[in-house]
XYZ file of C-alpha atoms in Angstrom:
736
model
C -0.330 31.725 40.273
C -1.678 28.093 39.828
C 0.621 26.316 37.460
C -0.674 23.476 35.406
C 1.534 20.766 34.023
C 0.237 18.269 31.097
C 1.273 14.667 31.525
C 3.598 13.716 28.550
C 1.582 10.555 28.099
C -1.241 11.517 25.845
C -4.745 9.668 26.617
C -6.634 8.459 23.748
C -8.956 10.938 22.284
C -12.767 10.830 23.538
C -15.018 10.662 20.495
C -17.445 12.706 22.595
C -15.409 15.971 22.341
C -14.488 15.367 18.802
C -11.209 16.973 19.643
C -9.838 15.496 16.211
C -6.789 16.760 14.257
C -7.543 17.188 10.552
C -5.054 17.541 7.780
C -6.260 19.680 4.703
C -6.683 17.776 1.385
C -5.849 20.889 -0.383
C -2.982 20.541 -2.832
C -1.159 23.548 -1.130
C 0.777 23.114 1.980
C -0.849 21.089 4.690
C -2.655 22.898 7.508
C -3.226 21.853 10.924
C -7.100 22.011 12.128
C -7.788 22.000 15.823
C -11.584 22.161 16.528
C -12.242 23.136 20.354
C -15.506 21.779 20.714
C -18.202 21.670 23.205
C -21.741 20.254 23.071
C -23.168 22.906 20.862
C -20.245 25.085 19.977
C -17.147 24.881 18.187
C -13.592 27.139 18.329
C -11.951 26.370 15.271
C -7.977 26.995 14.860
C -6.060 26.541 11.959
C -2.498 27.081 10.621
C -1.602 28.471 7.569
C 1.514 27.675 5.330
C 3.961 29.273 7.736
C 2.425 27.578 10.827
C 0.945 30.830 12.038
C -2.364 29.719 14.163
C -5.632 31.767 13.777
C -9.145 31.357 14.633
C -11.173 30.521 11.319
C -14.590 29.817 13.349
C -16.474 30.463 16.448
C -19.729 29.455 16.494
C -22.380 26.674 16.279
C -20.864 23.273 15.833
C -20.823 21.903 12.491
C -22.332 18.254 12.255
C -19.384 17.187 9.865
C -16.153 18.122 11.611
C -14.242 17.416 8.502
C -15.774 20.596 6.896
C -14.169 22.948 9.294
C -11.016 22.919 7.061
C -12.906 24.555 4.608
C -14.494 27.493 6.693
C -11.406 29.729 5.967
C -11.892 29.261 2.243
C -15.568 31.104 2.423
C -14.305 34.396 3.587
C -13.963 37.209 1.125
C -12.885 40.047 3.299
C -10.481 42.862 2.531
C -6.812 41.768 2.255
C -5.127 41.005 5.628
C -1.815 42.737 5.170
C -0.247 41.170 8.282
C -1.544 37.896 7.967
C -2.297 37.833 11.973
C -5.626 39.551 12.390
C -7.098 36.165 13.438
C -3.928 35.091 15.369
C -4.817 32.905 18.482
C -2.184 35.001 20.619
C -1.218 37.929 18.685
C 2.483 38.953 19.330
C 3.809 42.760 18.727
C 6.914 44.195 17.203
C 7.145 42.006 14.153
C 4.008 42.270 11.516
C 1.111 42.910 13.769
C -0.411 46.307 13.414
C -3.029 45.979 15.781
C -3.524 45.610 19.567
C -1.165 42.662 20.741
C -1.944 40.040 23.332
C 1.938 39.763 24.021
C 4.589 42.497 23.932
C 8.192 41.303 25.052
C 11.687 42.735 25.220
C 14.281 39.612 24.625
C 17.254 39.496 26.668
C 19.314 40.963 23.783
C 17.097 44.170 23.701
C 14.932 43.309 20.813
C 11.382 44.408 21.149
C 9.857 42.109 18.550
C 8.076 38.539 18.965
C 6.739 35.958 16.521
C 4.900 32.863 17.353
C 4.470 29.701 15.153
C 2.679 26.334 15.784
C 4.883 23.588 17.174
C 2.571 20.945 18.614
C -0.796 20.260 20.425
C -1.785 17.684 23.146
C -5.228 16.755 24.387
C -5.822 15.111 27.756
C -9.108 13.749 28.856
C -9.710 14.688 32.422
C -13.300 12.926 33.016
C -16.137 12.193 30.995
C -17.225 15.978 30.464
C -13.793 17.740 30.549
C -10.933 17.815 28.741
C -7.599 19.898 28.373
C -5.902 21.131 24.833
C -2.322 22.604 25.430
C -0.934 24.339 21.942
C 2.832 24.994 22.123
C 3.848 28.205 20.241
C 7.541 29.129 19.742
C 9.474 32.333 18.334
C 11.390 30.911 15.476
C 14.483 33.293 16.175
C 14.403 32.792 20.312
C 14.349 30.355 22.579
C 10.961 31.828 23.816
C 7.417 29.936 24.004
C 4.028 30.479 24.669
C 1.851 27.647 25.645
C -1.967 28.208 25.257
C -4.493 26.000 27.443
C -8.190 25.414 26.367
C -10.303 23.668 29.268
C -13.263 22.406 27.954
C -16.568 21.611 29.755
C -18.415 19.943 27.079
C -22.089 19.626 28.447
C -21.965 23.299 29.905
C -20.645 24.628 26.670
C -17.983 26.610 28.864
C -14.212 27.180 27.945
C -11.626 28.350 30.379
C -8.308 29.621 28.550
C -5.067 31.048 29.652
C -1.559 31.114 28.602
C 1.944 30.056 30.106
C 4.957 31.999 28.900
C 8.439 30.534 29.440
C 11.863 31.293 27.862
C 15.614 29.817 28.170
C 17.400 32.814 26.727
C 20.782 34.043 28.178
C 19.325 36.727 30.362
C 15.948 37.903 31.494
C 13.080 38.756 29.581
C 10.612 41.624 30.111
C 6.961 40.907 29.603
C 5.256 44.198 28.799
C 1.669 42.588 28.034
C 0.640 38.937 28.719
C -2.858 38.342 28.140
C -4.860 35.280 29.018
C -6.730 34.815 25.670
C -7.268 36.271 22.267
C -10.343 35.753 20.627
C -11.799 36.502 17.187
C -15.286 36.768 16.040
C -16.843 37.424 12.774
C -20.239 39.249 12.301
C -21.904 42.197 10.927
C -22.178 44.105 14.032
C -21.237 43.755 17.728
C -23.056 44.818 20.823
C -21.173 45.363 24.146
C -23.287 44.835 27.369
C -20.716 45.925 30.173
C -21.237 47.002 33.697
C -20.547 50.286 35.892
C -21.331 51.182 39.314
C -19.765 52.405 42.825
C -20.549 51.538 46.305
C -24.346 50.777 46.613
C -24.444 51.168 43.060
C -23.024 47.769 41.933
C -23.885 46.038 38.353
C -25.688 48.882 36.454
C -25.651 47.684 32.741
C -25.004 49.530 29.666
C -25.407 48.256 26.225
C -23.805 49.877 23.106
C -22.708 48.946 19.650
C -19.220 48.588 19.036
C -17.496 50.737 16.511
C -14.097 50.529 15.025
C -11.083 50.931 17.358
C -10.725 49.715 20.746
C -12.931 49.732 23.818
C -11.144 48.955 26.923
C -12.789 47.564 30.080
C -10.163 47.619 33.059
C -9.491 48.416 36.708
C -6.430 49.713 38.387
C -7.571 49.671 41.965
C -5.335 46.918 42.881
C -7.638 45.459 45.257
C -11.742 45.585 45.297
C -10.997 45.746 41.892
C -14.691 45.345 40.687
C -15.760 48.624 42.567
C -16.118 51.024 39.237
C -16.184 48.306 36.595
C -16.602 44.513 36.899
C -14.651 42.223 34.765
C -17.712 40.720 33.575
C -19.301 41.275 29.963
C -21.553 40.204 27.339
C -20.985 40.397 23.380
C -23.819 40.205 20.914
C -23.182 39.213 17.334
C -25.276 40.574 14.679
C -27.761 42.171 16.706
C -28.575 42.572 20.359
C -29.447 39.309 22.036
C -32.604 39.087 24.076
C -33.394 36.353 26.764
C -34.222 33.610 24.430
C -32.720 34.740 20.790
C -29.322 35.782 19.272
C -25.858 34.763 19.575
C -24.325 36.098 22.507
C -20.740 35.719 24.246
C -20.602 35.735 28.213
C -17.201 36.359 29.497
C -14.863 37.428 32.395
C -11.377 37.105 33.672
C -11.139 35.061 36.600
C -8.879 37.316 38.707
C -9.208 39.546 41.705
C -6.858 42.408 40.717
C -6.309 44.631 38.252
C -7.571 43.421 34.905
C -7.982 44.591 31.202
C -10.102 43.665 28.409
C -9.641 44.965 24.975
C -12.374 44.865 22.287
C -11.157 46.015 19.063
C -13.203 46.278 15.853
C -10.592 45.831 13.055
C -10.804 47.235 9.397
C -11.831 43.787 8.209
C -15.201 44.542 10.472
C -14.055 41.478 12.938
C -13.846 41.616 16.490
C -10.923 40.904 18.504
C -11.198 40.262 22.161
C -7.865 40.356 24.315
C -8.043 39.868 28.154
C -5.991 39.209 31.068
C -4.107 41.089 33.851
C -3.851 44.779 33.328
C -0.384 45.546 32.393
C -0.702 48.948 33.965
C 2.505 49.823 35.833
C 3.427 46.000 35.744
C 6.058 45.180 33.331
C 7.315 41.631 34.541
C 10.784 40.542 34.482
C 10.737 36.915 33.566
C 13.946 34.873 34.473
C 15.370 31.925 32.353
C 13.217 28.876 32.864
C 11.018 30.788 35.007
C 7.120 29.933 34.069
C 4.729 32.843 34.105
C 1.020 31.437 34.183
C -1.913 34.184 33.382
C -5.166 34.238 35.322
C -8.009 32.102 33.324
C -10.154 33.831 30.787
C -13.620 32.335 31.181
C -16.356 32.213 28.512
C -19.567 30.595 26.795
C -21.201 31.011 23.855
C -24.932 30.680 23.054
C -26.781 30.838 19.921
C -30.147 30.976 21.808
C -30.047 34.116 23.766
C -28.878 35.265 27.077
C -30.950 32.805 29.153
C -28.922 29.639 27.718
C -25.649 31.394 28.275
C -26.431 32.241 31.972
C -27.791 28.724 32.632
C -24.661 27.618 31.112
C -22.315 29.684 33.459
C -24.448 28.924 36.547
C -24.376 24.964 36.017
C -20.672 24.993 35.335
C -20.082 27.320 38.503
C -21.834 24.985 40.449
C -20.207 21.735 39.449
C -16.760 22.985 39.057
C -15.851 26.369 40.616
C -17.775 27.814 43.445
C -16.651 26.251 46.693
C -19.275 23.532 47.589
C -21.426 24.583 44.781
C -23.623 21.582 45.115
C -23.807 21.878 49.110
C -25.893 23.644 51.170
C -25.745 26.888 52.782
C -26.726 28.517 56.409
C -29.525 31.122 56.918
C -28.444 33.913 59.726
C -29.145 36.809 61.545
C -26.563 39.583 61.400
C -26.131 41.862 64.214
C -24.917 44.836 62.152
C -28.006 46.810 61.637
C -29.301 45.922 65.020
C -26.168 47.406 66.777
C -23.620 48.799 64.508
C -20.459 49.118 66.800
C -22.542 49.458 69.805
C -22.850 46.224 71.633
C -21.708 44.052 74.524
C -22.091 40.403 75.738
C -25.430 41.241 77.302
C -26.863 42.654 73.774
C -25.255 39.807 71.939
C -26.713 37.166 74.184
C -30.207 38.607 73.509
C -29.497 38.767 69.764
C -28.349 34.959 70.149
C -31.934 34.281 71.511
C -33.442 36.219 68.636
C -31.837 34.027 66.493
C -33.217 30.745 67.694
C -36.669 32.613 68.000
C -36.557 33.722 64.231
C -35.541 30.171 63.165
C -32.234 30.622 61.394
C -29.144 28.562 61.608
C -26.424 30.816 62.519
C -25.717 34.096 64.424
C -22.991 36.503 62.703
C -21.187 38.845 64.942
C -20.123 41.817 62.370
C -17.666 44.714 62.647
C -16.344 45.955 66.034
C -15.599 43.150 68.461
C -11.774 43.700 68.331
C -9.025 46.111 69.609
C -8.077 47.290 72.965
C -5.517 50.193 72.891
C -7.521 51.853 69.925
C -11.180 50.271 70.633
C -12.916 49.517 67.371
C -15.921 51.609 68.138
C -16.086 53.214 64.699
C -14.271 52.707 61.244
C -11.472 55.016 62.422
C -9.402 52.799 64.729
C -8.470 49.187 65.557
C -8.506 47.486 62.425
C -5.502 45.021 62.442
C -5.647 44.473 66.183
C -7.529 41.082 66.169
C -7.776 40.568 69.869
C -11.206 40.774 71.606
C -12.215 43.895 72.901
C -12.207 43.113 76.668
C -14.707 45.948 77.489
C -17.456 44.693 74.930
C -16.353 40.980 75.302
C -14.894 40.407 78.783
C -15.408 36.688 78.352
C -14.148 36.487 74.723
C -15.633 35.127 71.505
C -15.452 31.455 73.130
C -18.324 32.611 75.565
C -20.512 33.625 72.680
C -19.725 30.626 70.688
C -20.990 28.381 73.850
C -24.039 30.689 74.173
C -25.087 30.394 70.457
C -24.544 26.203 71.106
C -26.969 26.473 74.215
C -29.512 28.253 72.052
C -29.042 25.485 69.369
C -27.670 27.695 66.495
C -23.994 28.287 65.023
C -21.878 31.062 65.331
C -19.856 33.232 62.898
C -17.619 36.246 62.849
C -16.795 39.362 60.522
C -13.084 40.161 59.571
C -11.252 42.228 57.339
C -7.871 40.757 57.694
C -6.287 42.585 54.563
C -6.630 45.976 55.861
C -5.378 48.304 58.745
C -6.275 51.736 60.552
C -3.369 54.018 60.865
C -4.574 54.170 64.427
C -3.764 50.808 65.315
C -1.099 48.685 67.179
C -0.512 46.946 63.991
C 0.328 49.959 62.153
C 2.665 51.136 65.054
C 4.462 47.778 65.342
C 4.886 47.240 61.825
C 4.647 50.264 59.547
C 6.749 48.682 57.081
C 3.799 45.979 56.426
C 1.683 48.865 54.998
C 1.338 49.445 51.316
C 2.365 53.278 51.039
C 4.815 55.458 48.823
C 7.717 56.498 51.291
C 7.889 60.212 49.710
C 4.151 60.559 49.307
C 1.414 61.353 52.144
C -0.811 58.736 52.878
C -4.047 58.710 51.499
C -6.892 56.834 53.186
C -9.784 55.028 51.836
C -12.660 54.417 54.798
C -9.942 55.657 57.259
C -7.728 52.453 56.421
C -4.630 51.203 54.492
C -4.078 47.789 52.996
C -1.351 45.369 54.213
C 1.366 44.572 52.073
C 0.517 40.880 50.871
C 3.697 40.509 48.818
C 5.296 40.441 52.071
C 5.347 36.444 53.380
C 5.422 37.862 56.904
C 2.112 39.613 56.176
C 0.772 36.544 54.491
C 1.497 34.480 57.746
C -0.231 37.578 59.789
C -3.321 37.333 57.400
C -3.468 33.602 57.852
C -3.007 33.566 61.200
C -6.080 35.953 62.025
C -8.216 33.255 60.624
C -6.164 30.197 62.079
C -6.222 31.688 65.523
C -10.161 32.347 65.629
C -10.499 28.579 64.426
C -7.667 27.324 66.998
C -9.448 29.072 69.844
C -12.845 28.553 68.765
C -12.981 24.969 66.947
C -17.003 25.468 66.696
C -16.790 28.743 64.977
C -18.921 27.871 62.010
C -18.865 30.989 59.512
C -16.686 33.686 58.185
C -17.602 36.925 56.720
C -14.388 38.297 55.110
C -14.470 42.072 54.190
C -12.379 44.167 52.071
C -13.114 47.852 51.844
C -10.175 49.637 50.557
C -8.431 49.950 47.102
C -4.698 50.620 46.835
C -3.438 54.176 46.854
C 0.400 54.858 46.550
C 1.363 51.327 45.344
C 4.620 50.579 46.936
C 6.199 47.584 49.020
C 8.960 48.182 51.635
C 10.182 44.740 51.091
C 9.656 43.816 47.298
C 12.935 43.982 45.294
C 11.102 44.968 41.907
C 8.371 47.306 42.281
C 7.202 46.453 38.860
C 6.156 43.315 40.010
C 3.890 44.933 42.879
C 0.299 44.104 41.588
C 1.058 40.876 40.470
C 2.667 39.736 43.632
C 0.120 40.909 45.638
C -2.311 38.845 44.216
C -0.290 35.853 44.152
C -0.015 36.432 48.032
C -3.501 36.820 48.536
C -4.359 33.657 46.642
C -1.334 32.010 48.746
C -3.192 32.723 51.871
C -6.529 31.924 50.605
C -4.849 28.373 49.709
C -3.407 27.754 53.024
C -6.740 28.690 54.661
C -8.612 26.214 52.573
C -6.174 23.621 53.043
C -6.619 23.715 56.654
C -10.386 24.532 56.842
C -11.738 23.094 53.323
C -15.620 23.238 54.214
C -16.192 26.099 56.462
C -18.776 28.640 54.763
C -17.150 32.110 54.022
C -18.736 35.114 52.420
C -16.952 37.255 50.149
C -17.741 40.549 51.157
C -15.820 43.902 49.593
C -17.867 46.720 50.562
C -20.407 45.109 48.616
C -19.566 43.559 45.117
C -16.096 44.850 44.833
C -14.430 41.613 44.656
C -16.831 39.292 42.860
C -14.974 36.767 40.505
C -14.518 33.204 39.990
C -10.915 32.973 41.231
C -12.114 34.284 44.524
C -15.227 32.354 44.603
C -12.888 29.047 44.549
C -12.263 29.761 48.014
C -15.847 31.163 49.192
C -19.253 29.574 49.325
C -21.173 32.970 48.721
C -20.458 36.621 47.973
C -22.180 39.828 49.207
C -23.726 41.662 46.140
C -23.945 45.158 47.658
C -24.401 47.060 50.886
C -27.439 48.366 49.291
C -30.475 46.191 50.695
C -33.172 48.382 49.487
C -35.384 45.251 48.123
C -36.470 47.333 44.863
C -32.664 48.095 44.146
C -31.717 44.473 44.837
C -34.266 43.053 42.360
C -32.317 44.992 39.806
C -28.710 44.086 41.042
C -29.650 40.384 41.708
C -31.191 40.430 38.097
C -27.876 41.292 36.520
C -25.677 39.238 39.043
C -27.883 36.300 37.985
C -26.374 36.244 34.442
C -23.026 35.096 35.555
C -23.372 33.853 39.042
C -25.772 31.115 40.563
C -28.304 31.825 43.086
C -26.573 29.751 45.891
C -23.707 32.217 45.714
C -25.663 35.284 46.300
C -26.001 36.327 49.839
C -29.362 38.486 50.371
C -30.574 39.810 53.699
C -33.466 41.194 54.916
C -32.853 44.665 56.311
C -34.655 47.838 57.120
C -33.618 49.628 53.915
C -36.360 50.561 51.792
C -40.099 51.327 52.073
C -41.277 47.916 51.178
C -42.977 45.852 54.027
C -41.411 42.817 55.465
C -43.051 40.371 52.889
C -41.610 42.470 49.925
C -38.022 42.411 51.594
C -38.255 38.696 52.502
C -39.393 37.613 49.290
C -36.475 39.314 47.272
C -33.884 37.867 50.024
C -35.258 34.476 49.241
C -33.926 34.454 45.559
C -30.508 33.401 46.677
C -28.788 32.556 50.022
C -31.368 33.874 52.696
C -30.205 36.116 55.864
C -31.799 38.762 58.195
C -30.421 41.809 59.650
C -33.110 43.276 61.496
C -33.923 44.107 65.130
C -36.130 40.667 65.834
C -37.386 42.336 68.922
C -38.794 45.363 67.143
C -41.077 43.216 64.834
C -44.701 43.247 65.258
C -46.331 40.084 66.043
C -47.449 39.557 62.514
C -44.122 40.547 60.866
C -42.278 38.110 63.302
C -44.706 35.234 62.527
C -44.375 36.032 58.733
C -40.617 35.632 58.931
C -40.571 32.466 60.826
C -43.088 31.019 58.387
C -41.042 32.399 55.471
C -37.961 30.388 56.835
C -40.064 27.429 56.825
C -41.351 27.861 53.431
C -37.790 28.780 52.133
C -36.602 25.559 53.439
C -38.935 23.508 51.379
C -37.859 25.386 47.900
C -34.073 26.401 48.569
C -32.808 23.444 47.123
C -34.725 24.523 43.733
C -33.574 28.173 43.891
C -29.723 26.871 44.684
C -29.440 23.909 42.402
C -32.573 24.321 39.842
C -32.442 26.160 36.304
C -33.014 29.926 36.497
C -35.339 31.555 33.824
C -35.940 35.348 33.657
C -39.676 35.624 32.871
C -40.208 39.425 33.110
C -37.291 42.190 33.084
C -38.004 44.957 35.484
C -36.407 47.445 33.158
C -38.925 47.131 30.561
C -41.840 46.192 32.370
C -43.995 46.910 35.677
C -43.518 43.310 36.640
C -40.212 41.474 37.442
C -40.577 37.790 37.333
C -38.011 35.075 37.945
C -38.345 31.343 37.721
C -36.104 28.501 39.128
C -37.074 24.878 38.275
C -35.589 21.643 39.160
C -33.829 19.400 36.739
C -36.814 16.909 36.225
C -39.057 19.881 35.553
C -41.487 18.784 38.062
C -41.154 21.412 40.826
C -40.424 25.111 40.564
C -40.781 28.500 42.374
C -41.441 31.935 40.967
C -40.750 35.235 42.210
C -43.027 38.073 41.168
C -42.562 42.216 41.942
C -44.401 44.988 41.096
C -41.498 47.437 40.403
C -43.674 50.421 39.800
C -45.766 52.740 42.139
C -47.404 54.603 39.731
C -51.331 54.853 39.778
C -53.001 51.837 38.314
C -49.708 49.799 37.891
C -50.444 45.976 37.989
C -49.637 42.800 36.239
C -52.201 43.476 33.262
C -50.889 40.426 31.034
C -49.965 37.023 32.181
C -46.187 35.985 32.330
C -45.013 33.596 30.037
C -43.201 30.625 31.799
C -40.240 28.949 30.514
C -38.303 25.846 30.929
C -41.515 23.292 31.573
C -42.274 20.274 30.102
C -45.108 21.072 27.369
C -46.763 17.473 28.001
C -46.821 17.916 31.824
C -49.645 19.375 34.087
C -48.761 21.710 36.821
C -50.616 23.378 39.692
C -49.780 26.533 40.966
C -50.186 27.626 44.518
C -49.071 31.162 46.145
C -46.966 30.601 49.184
C -45.324 33.056 51.587
C -48.606 34.622 52.392
C -48.552 37.358 55.308
C -50.495 36.544 58.439
C -54.235 37.241 57.839
C -54.134 37.527 54.206
C -55.610 35.208 51.681
C -54.264 34.682 48.139
C -56.235 35.758 44.757
C -54.822 32.642 43.193
C -56.937 29.570 42.747
C -54.593 27.039 43.846
C -56.665 23.920 42.514
C -56.454 24.914 39.090
C -54.206 22.629 36.542
C -52.408 23.841 33.624
C -50.435 22.040 30.885
C -47.123 23.170 30.438
C -47.890 23.950 27.055
C -50.486 26.649 28.199
C -48.189 28.198 30.746
C -45.433 28.526 28.116
C -47.820 29.847 25.401
C -50.622 31.779 27.101
C -48.868 32.311 30.546
C -49.978 32.794 34.157
C -51.005 35.994 35.828
C -49.614 36.574 39.509
C -52.162 39.199 40.055
C -49.612 41.988 41.289
C -51.267 45.294 41.854
C -50.540 48.013 44.423
C -52.094 45.977 47.214
C -50.192 42.816 46.120
C -46.681 43.950 45.001
C -44.811 40.560 45.778
C -46.168 37.131 45.051
C -44.503 33.819 45.382
C -45.674 30.892 43.608
C -44.984 27.207 44.006
C -45.287 25.321 40.708
C -45.719 21.306 40.997
C -46.352 18.693 38.654
C -49.951 17.205 38.866
C -51.932 14.462 37.433
């Protein structure tokens, strides 16, 4: 876990953030008011007469900061019998009657906790980012919790986490240890959550939250997002639309077991408590040991989902995603061309195809390794990271050189966290594998998970990557897969099995930290059987993620739409494959809405298909910076219309690209109405031209027409989609 220390020398408060401490002017006991303000919003914390700290406001920022002290007086709700319903970090065992953020057993066996305000500090990190720390203490025990709020002012984003520490005479047991405890007030709350499975990722469900607790969680250990991602939205008062309504976007930045409780209490307020899933994980905390929780990420928008998503996308590119402001490599992957059946001769041909296609890099997928148990399928060889001598007698280095001879780069697939029971690694180190000693082994995709709580295993996994780069310094790309969940959770070397799930994630992050310390900029794709491990803790180490193994372009329109609420397009790896019934143009257009790649047999393409792909890559090069770094606007929702339409536009509002698709094949389906554009400058004039045309076809769009931004946002523009034109890409340029 990352440990963050605050300087004891406080810097002057920046007026930009308005992070001022106010003292109430009321005649009763003084209270401390702490406004946690971003550009448009405020999360206001306030102590009562007994120094209990609660949330009194979370919403649009007030113009007069001094009035935050009066917010609490305006509430006429039913009595709070506990005085803790709005607690900023609710403990259990004392007065609390609802779901806690913290549950402990003290060293003397006492199961109660109480937390009161002691002090807080503000540190300005730069002109946009500040960090607030708030110290809370149990009055009866030498037990402290520090709450951290990292504020990204312009992006309206807050990262929140907790640090737990004590100096009692013996060990303390943490039974629950949340990262954050939010409190929202409204007349109703609507949860938009996600579920799925392999090739069915990011399926949205929206429902009204009723009284009681709704829990979003994972107990899978790894590949934790397989069935339920940690991202979610909560609309306040009414379901938010793209451009209207108050909505909170949130997620835990964690790649392991997570838990988010959403509780509507008897006062009709919503409490959100999120952190590591405490399932099977009581944590023994030693005196002076610090337990730091993962980060809980959130942004609030009072102008609908579109603003919230652009907040997160901008924040991710600027602060979290590895090389978020950089560039990306287009590629050709061999997986669907060869699967496990290849040799040097086949790969040499694919390297030539990479050059012919016009992409930057060739990616060699699964099947290149293992000798005693050759990797000719997914049943053997995983863990034995040596080149297969029959397939590659001259090794990876010869392929890297061949790639250089073709003026392309070379990348490779690995799955270093996993092992097949049929492998030399398993035979040599059965104690390195996660399994219960008294239970039968249970396999997921014919494999087991290596025990990353073991430092020797961490060294091994790091060595898989390090050896590849040591032997092949010109290696330019890693596809990192993770296909199994954890069954029979047990470590042969860990002394306290209650710590297993937490120590496993610490081990994984330790490996990734080591890799990035030595290879800070090498592009790496985060793949986990699709979107099984997509979160911002992991994306600190990866340049992109693989949304799904389902590359049917029609399905991908819906998946990429949902992912785009939380992740920027530059992070989404989208490949053109043979999945689906759509023509090559449709498949390529869909893949262009992110980081473009191909997984096709180039030699099987007819002449016009090849020509289209080559031209599309050139077109992509002219607009990719807008797609990767521009503001994204969802124009027409495929779930409620025959048309899916997505706009990306640059910061200057001078250049953009619109992707339009017909998602219905029913008779007469078309874009019967114009699509209303968003994000343009109403005072500017624009020219709209169709690009990415298939060879031999002509556009029905008159590219010489000029429209004002005002017209395009109020009247709209029709992309002229129909059953003969199912995919249309439009370039928008400012015109005189």
